[in-house]
């Protein structure tokens, strides 16, 4: 079920017009605030735009920002985790102390502080959300590096005099990637939710571009009379987050079984 949901989401992100051919920007005030029907699956908004089309076309913005944030977080956390776990000593203590400080703060607060300083925009939003997810990824990366570094094949590579960077990239990282990948899927779910939360607060894509968080925010003023404007995009967002969580847990269980 989770894979089917994510496959549908991927199609919506890559080929939105194959699912929702209606123009997400076309306005028709004569059809404003119409409830869900056969012609408009999710109803229409206050400007008469087809809400289903806007939700489908908003998938690309929500997922692209979250994936960019995940790539940024992965890159930074792998570097920090590898260095801390492999070299140890003062380097490890300083890096982990910084990570512990960040872990003590709510991730959404960290994202808000960063995006407030950087400004709005997809790239700034991705950086803010990515940095907030780095501490958890660093902790797991460091733990896996410590585990793998104690294996005999790593000690043998050291004995052969291989350079440290080669040992890290060729021997340590490939054997530590499983749990990191599983956590990455879980973090992606959190990132999708964080991106939508920040867009809800006005830090994401700007109108009239559709994005799940901004769509939910746009329907607040009409919730009493047009419940579908916030409820249906919220249901889609919740479904995607739950599917990503399910995938992450499945990957984690698979890695635990292999271990």
CSV table of C-alpha atoms in Angstrom, one decimal:
chain,number,residue,atom,x,y,z
A,1,UNK,CA,0.0,0.0,0.0
A,2,UNK,CA,2.8,2.4,0.9
A,3,UNK,CA,4.7,1.6,-2.3
A,4,UNK,CA,1.6,2.1,-4.4
A,5,UNK,CA,0.9,5.5,-2.7
A,6,UNK,CA,4.5,6.6,-3.3
A,7,UNK,CA,4.5,5.4,-6.9
A,8,UNK,CA,1.3,7.5,-7.5
A,9,UNK,CA,3.0,10.5,-5.8
A,10,UNK,CA,6.0,10.1,-8.0
A,11,UNK,CA,3.9,10.1,-11.1
A,12,UNK,CA,2.1,13.2,-9.9
A,13,UNK,CA,5.4,14.9,-9.3
A,14,UNK,CA,6.9,14.0,-12.7
A,15,UNK,CA,3.8,14.0,-14.9
A,16,UNK,CA,1.1,16.0,-13.1
A,17,UNK,CA,-1.0,16.6,-16.3
A,18,UNK,CA,-1.3,12.9,-16.8
A,19,UNK,CA,-3.4,12.8,-13.6
A,20,UNK,CA,-4.9,16.3,-13.5
A,21,UNK,CA,-5.1,17.8,-17.0
A,22,UNK,CA,-6.9,20.9,-15.8
A,23,UNK,CA,-5.0,24.1,-15.6
A,24,UNK,CA,-4.1,24.7,-11.9
A,25,UNK,CA,-4.0,28.5,-12.5
A,26,UNK,CA,-7.2,28.9,-14.5
A,27,UNK,CA,-9.7,31.1,-12.6
A,28,UNK,CA,-13.5,31.0,-13.0
A,29,UNK,CA,-15.3,33.0,-10.3
A,30,UNK,CA,-18.6,31.6,-11.5
A,31,UNK,CA,-17.5,28.3,-10.1
A,32,UNK,CA,-15.9,29.5,-6.9
A,33,UNK,CA,-16.1,27.4,-3.7
A,34,UNK,CA,-17.9,24.5,-5.3
A,35,UNK,CA,-17.8,21.3,-3.2
A,36,UNK,CA,-16.3,18.0,-4.5
A,37,UNK,CA,-18.1,16.6,-7.5
A,38,UNK,CA,-17.6,14.5,-10.6
A,39,UNK,CA,-16.2,17.5,-12.5
A,40,UNK,CA,-14.0,18.8,-9.7
A,41,UNK,CA,-12.8,15.9,-7.5
A,42,UNK,CA,-11.6,18.2,-4.7
A,43,UNK,CA,-14.0,21.0,-5.4
A,44,UNK,CA,-12.9,24.6,-6.3
A,45,UNK,CA,-11.2,27.4,-4.3
A,46,UNK,CA,-12.2,31.0,-3.7
A,47,UNK,CA,-11.1,31.9,-7.2
A,48,UNK,CA,-12.8,29.0,-9.0
A,49,UNK,CA,-9.6,27.1,-9.6
A,50,UNK,CA,-9.7,23.3,-9.6
A,51,UNK,CA,-8.3,22.2,-6.2
A,52,UNK,CA,-7.5,18.6,-7.3
A,53,UNK,CA,-5.3,20.0,-10.1
A,54,UNK,CA,-3.6,22.4,-7.7
A,55,UNK,CA,-2.9,19.6,-5.2
A,56,UNK,CA,-1.5,17.3,-7.9
A,57,UNK,CA,0.7,20.1,-9.4
A,58,UNK,CA,1.8,21.1,-5.9
A,59,UNK,CA,3.3,17.6,-5.4
A,60,UNK,CA,6.3,18.6,-7.4
A,61,UNK,CA,7.1,21.7,-5.3
A,62,UNK,CA,6.6,19.8,-2.0
A,63,UNK,CA,8.7,16.8,-2.9
A,64,UNK,CA,11.4,18.6,-4.8
A,65,UNK,CA,12.1,20.8,-1.8
A,66,UNK,CA,12.1,17.9,0.6
A,67,UNK,CA,14.4,15.8,-1.6
A,68,UNK,CA,16.8,18.7,-2.0
A,69,UNK,CA,16.8,19.1,1.8
A,70,UNK,CA,17.4,15.4,2.2
A,71,UNK,CA,20.4,15.5,-0.3
A,72,UNK,CA,21.8,18.5,1.6
A,73,UNK,CA,21.4,16.8,5.0
A,74,UNK,CA,22.8,13.5,3.7
A,75,UNK,CA,25.9,15.2,2.3
A,76,UNK,CA,26.7,17.2,5.5
A,77,UNK,CA,25.8,14.4,8.0
A,78,UNK,CA,27.9,11.8,6.2
A,79,UNK,CA,31.0,14.1,6.2
A,80,UNK,CA,30.5,15.0,9.9
A,81,UNK,CA,29.6,11.5,11.0
A,82,UNK,CA,32.5,9.9,9.1
A,83,UNK,CA,35.1,12.4,10.5
A,84,UNK,CA,33.7,12.1,14.1
A,85,UNK,CA,33.4,8.3,14.1
A,86,UNK,CA,36.7,7.5,12.4
A,87,UNK,CA,39.1,10.0,13.9
A,88,UNK,CA,37.6,10.3,17.4
A,89,UNK,CA,39.4,12.2,20.1
A,90,UNK,CA,38.9,16.0,20.3
A,91,UNK,CA,37.4,16.2,16.9
A,92,UNK,CA,34.7,13.7,17.9
A,93,UNK,CA,33.9,15.5,21.2
A,94,UNK,CA,33.6,18.9,19.5
A,95,UNK,CA,31.4,17.8,16.7
A,96,UNK,CA,29.2,15.7,18.9
A,97,UNK,CA,28.8,18.5,21.4
A,98,UNK,CA,27.6,20.7,18.6
A,99,UNK,CA,25.2,18.0,17.5
A,100,UNK,CA,23.9,17.6,21.0
A,101,UNK,CA,23.1,21.3,21.2
A,102,UNK,CA,21.1,21.1,17.9
A,103,UNK,CA,19.3,17.9,19.1
A,104,UNK,CA,18.1,19.8,22.2
A,105,UNK,CA,16.2,22.3,20.0
A,106,UNK,CA,13.0,21.4,18.1
A,107,UNK,CA,13.7,20.9,14.4
A,108,UNK,CA,11.0,23.2,13.3
A,109,UNK,CA,12.4,26.0,15.4
A,110,UNK,CA,15.8,25.5,13.9
A,111,UNK,CA,14.3,25.6,10.4
A,112,UNK,CA,12.3,28.8,11.3
A,113,UNK,CA,15.4,30.5,12.6
A,114,UNK,CA,17.4,29.6,9.5
A,115,UNK,CA,14.8,30.5,6.9
A,116,UNK,CA,14.1,33.8,8.7
A,117,UNK,CA,17.7,34.7,8.2
A,118,UNK,CA,18.1,33.4,4.7
A,119,UNK,CA,14.7,34.5,3.3
A,120,UNK,CA,12.0,32.7,1.4
A,121,UNK,CA,12.5,30.6,-1.6
A,122,UNK,CA,12.7,26.8,-2.4
A,123,UNK,CA,16.5,26.6,-2.0
A,124,UNK,CA,16.6,28.5,1.3
A,125,UNK,CA,13.7,26.4,2.5
A,126,UNK,CA,15.5,23.2,1.6
A,127,UNK,CA,18.7,24.3,3.4
A,128,UNK,CA,16.7,25.3,6.5
A,129,UNK,CA,14.9,22.0,6.6
A,130,UNK,CA,18.0,20.0,5.8
A,131,UNK,CA,20.1,21.5,8.6
A,132,UNK,CA,17.4,20.7,11.1
A,133,UNK,CA,17.7,17.0,10.1
A,134,UNK,CA,21.5,16.8,10.2
A,135,UNK,CA,21.9,16.0,14.0
A,136,UNK,CA,19.9,12.8,13.9
A,137,UNK,CA,21.6,11.6,10.7
A,138,UNK,CA,25.0,12.5,12.1
A,139,UNK,CA,24.3,10.4,15.3
A,140,UNK,CA,23.4,7.3,13.2
A,141,UNK,CA,26.3,7.8,10.8
A,142,UNK,CA,28.8,8.1,13.6
A,143,UNK,CA,27.4,5.0,15.4
A,144,UNK,CA,27.7,3.0,12.2
A,145,UNK,CA,31.2,4.2,11.4
A,146,UNK,CA,32.3,3.2,14.9
A,147,UNK,CA,30.7,-0.3,14.4
A,148,UNK,CA,32.2,-0.8,11.0
A,149,UNK,CA,35.6,0.6,11.9
A,150,UNK,CA,36.0,-2.1,14.5
A,151,UNK,CA,35.6,-4.9,11.9
A,152,UNK,CA,38.6,-7.0,10.9
A,153,UNK,CA,38.6,-6.0,7.2
A,154,UNK,CA,39.0,-2.3,8.2
A,155,UNK,CA,41.9,-3.2,10.4
A,156,UNK,CA,43.4,-5.1,7.6
A,157,UNK,CA,43.0,-2.2,5.2
A,158,UNK,CA,44.8,0.0,7.8
A,159,UNK,CA,47.6,-2.6,8.0
A,160,UNK,CA,48.1,-2.5,4.3
A,161,UNK,CA,48.7,1.2,4.6
A,162,UNK,CA,45.8,2.4,2.6
A,163,UNK,CA,45.0,6.2,2.8
A,164,UNK,CA,42.4,7.2,5.3
A,165,UNK,CA,40.1,8.7,2.7
A,166,UNK,CA,40.1,5.4,0.7
A,167,UNK,CA,39.4,3.4,3.8
A,168,UNK,CA,36.4,5.6,4.6
A,169,UNK,CA,35.0,5.7,1.1
A,170,UNK,CA,35.8,2.1,0.0
A,171,UNK,CA,35.4,0.1,3.2
A,172,UNK,CA,33.6,2.0,5.9
A,173,UNK,CA,30.8,4.0,4.2
A,174,UNK,CA,29.5,1.2,1.9
A,175,UNK,CA,29.0,-1.1,5.0
A,176,UNK,CA,27.4,1.7,7.1
A,177,UNK,CA,24.9,2.9,4.5
A,178,UNK,CA,22.0,0.5,5.4
A,179,UNK,CA,20.7,2.1,8.6
A,180,UNK,CA,21.5,5.6,7.3
A,181,UNK,CA,19.3,4.9,4.3
A,182,UNK,CA,16.5,3.7,6.5
A,183,UNK,CA,16.7,6.7,8.7
A,184,UNK,CA,16.8,8.9,5.5
A,185,UNK,CA,13.4,7.6,4.5
A,186,UNK,CA,12.0,8.5,7.9
A,187,UNK,CA,13.6,11.9,7.8
A,188,UNK,CA,12.2,12.5,4.3
A,189,UNK,CA,8.7,12.1,5.8
A,190,UNK,CA,9.6,14.6,8.5
A,191,UNK,CA,11.0,16.9,5.8
A,192,UNK,CA,7.8,16.8,3.7
A,193,UNK,CA,5.9,17.8,6.8
A,194,UNK,CA,8.4,20.5,7.7
A,195,UNK,CA,8.3,22.0,4.2
A,196,UNK,CA,4.5,22.1,4.3
A,197,UNK,CA,4.6,23.7,7.8
A,198,UNK,CA,6.9,26.4,6.7
A,199,UNK,CA,4.9,27.0,3.6
A,200,UNK,CA,1.8,27.2,5.8
A,201,UNK,CA,3.6,30.0,7.7
A,202,UNK,CA,4.4,31.8,4.4
A,203,UNK,CA,8.1,30.9,4.0
A,204,UNK,CA,7.6,28.5,1.0
A,205,UNK,CA,6.4,29.0,-2.5
A,206,UNK,CA,4.5,32.1,-3.1
A,207,UNK,CA,1.0,32.4,-4.6
A,208,UNK,CA,-0.3,31.6,-7.1
A,209,UNK,CA,2.2,28.6,-7.3
A,210,UNK,CA,0.6,25.6,-5.6
A,211,UNK,CA,2.2,23.8,-2.7
A,212,UNK,CA,0.5,21.6,-0.1
A,213,UNK,CA,1.3,23.8,2.9
A,214,UNK,CA,0.2,27.0,1.1
A,215,UNK,CA,-3.0,25.3,-0.1
A,216,UNK,CA,-3.9,24.4,3.4
A,217,UNK,CA,-3.1,27.9,4.6
A,218,UNK,CA,-5.2,29.4,1.8
A,219,UNK,CA,-8.3,27.6,2.9
A,220,UNK,CA,-8.3,28.7,6.5
A,221,UNK,CA,-10.5,31.7,5.9
A,222,UNK,CA,-13.2,29.5,4.3
A,223,UNK,CA,-13.1,26.5,6.6
A,224,UNK,CA,-16.6,27.0,8.0
A,225,UNK,CA,-18.2,27.1,4.6
A,226,UNK,CA,-15.6,25.2,2.4
A,227,UNK,CA,-14.1,22.5,4.5
A,228,UNK,CA,-12.5,20.8,1.4
A,229,UNK,CA,-10.0,23.6,0.9
A,230,UNK,CA,-8.0,22.5,3.9
A,231,UNK,CA,-9.2,19.0,4.6
A,232,UNK,CA,-8.4,17.3,1.3
A,233,UNK,CA,-4.9,18.7,0.8
A,234,UNK,CA,-4.3,17.8,4.5
A,235,UNK,CA,-5.4,14.2,3.9
A,236,UNK,CA,-3.0,14.0,0.9
A,237,UNK,CA,-0.1,15.3,3.0
A,238,UNK,CA,-0.9,12.9,5.8
A,239,UNK,CA,-1.1,10.0,3.4
A,240,UNK,CA,2.3,10.7,1.9
A,241,UNK,CA,3.9,11.2,5.3
A,242,UNK,CA,2.5,7.9,6.6
A,243,UNK,CA,3.6,6.1,3.4
A,244,UNK,CA,7.2,7.4,3.8
A,245,UNK,CA,7.2,6.4,7.5
A,246,UNK,CA,6.0,2.9,6.5
A,247,UNK,CA,8.8,2.7,3.9
A,248,UNK,CA,11.4,3.8,6.4
A,249,UNK,CA,10.3,1.3,9.0
A,250,UNK,CA,10.3,-1.5,6.4
A,251,UNK,CA,13.9,-0.6,5.4
A,252,UNK,CA,14.9,-0.4,9.1
A,253,UNK,CA,13.3,-3.9,9.8
A,254,UNK,CA,15.1,-5.3,6.7
A,255,UNK,CA,18.5,-4.0,7.8
A,256,UNK,CA,17.9,-5.4,11.3
A,257,UNK,CA,17.0,-8.8,9.8
A,258,UNK,CA,20.2,-8.8,7.7
A,259,UNK,CA,22.2,-7.8,10.7
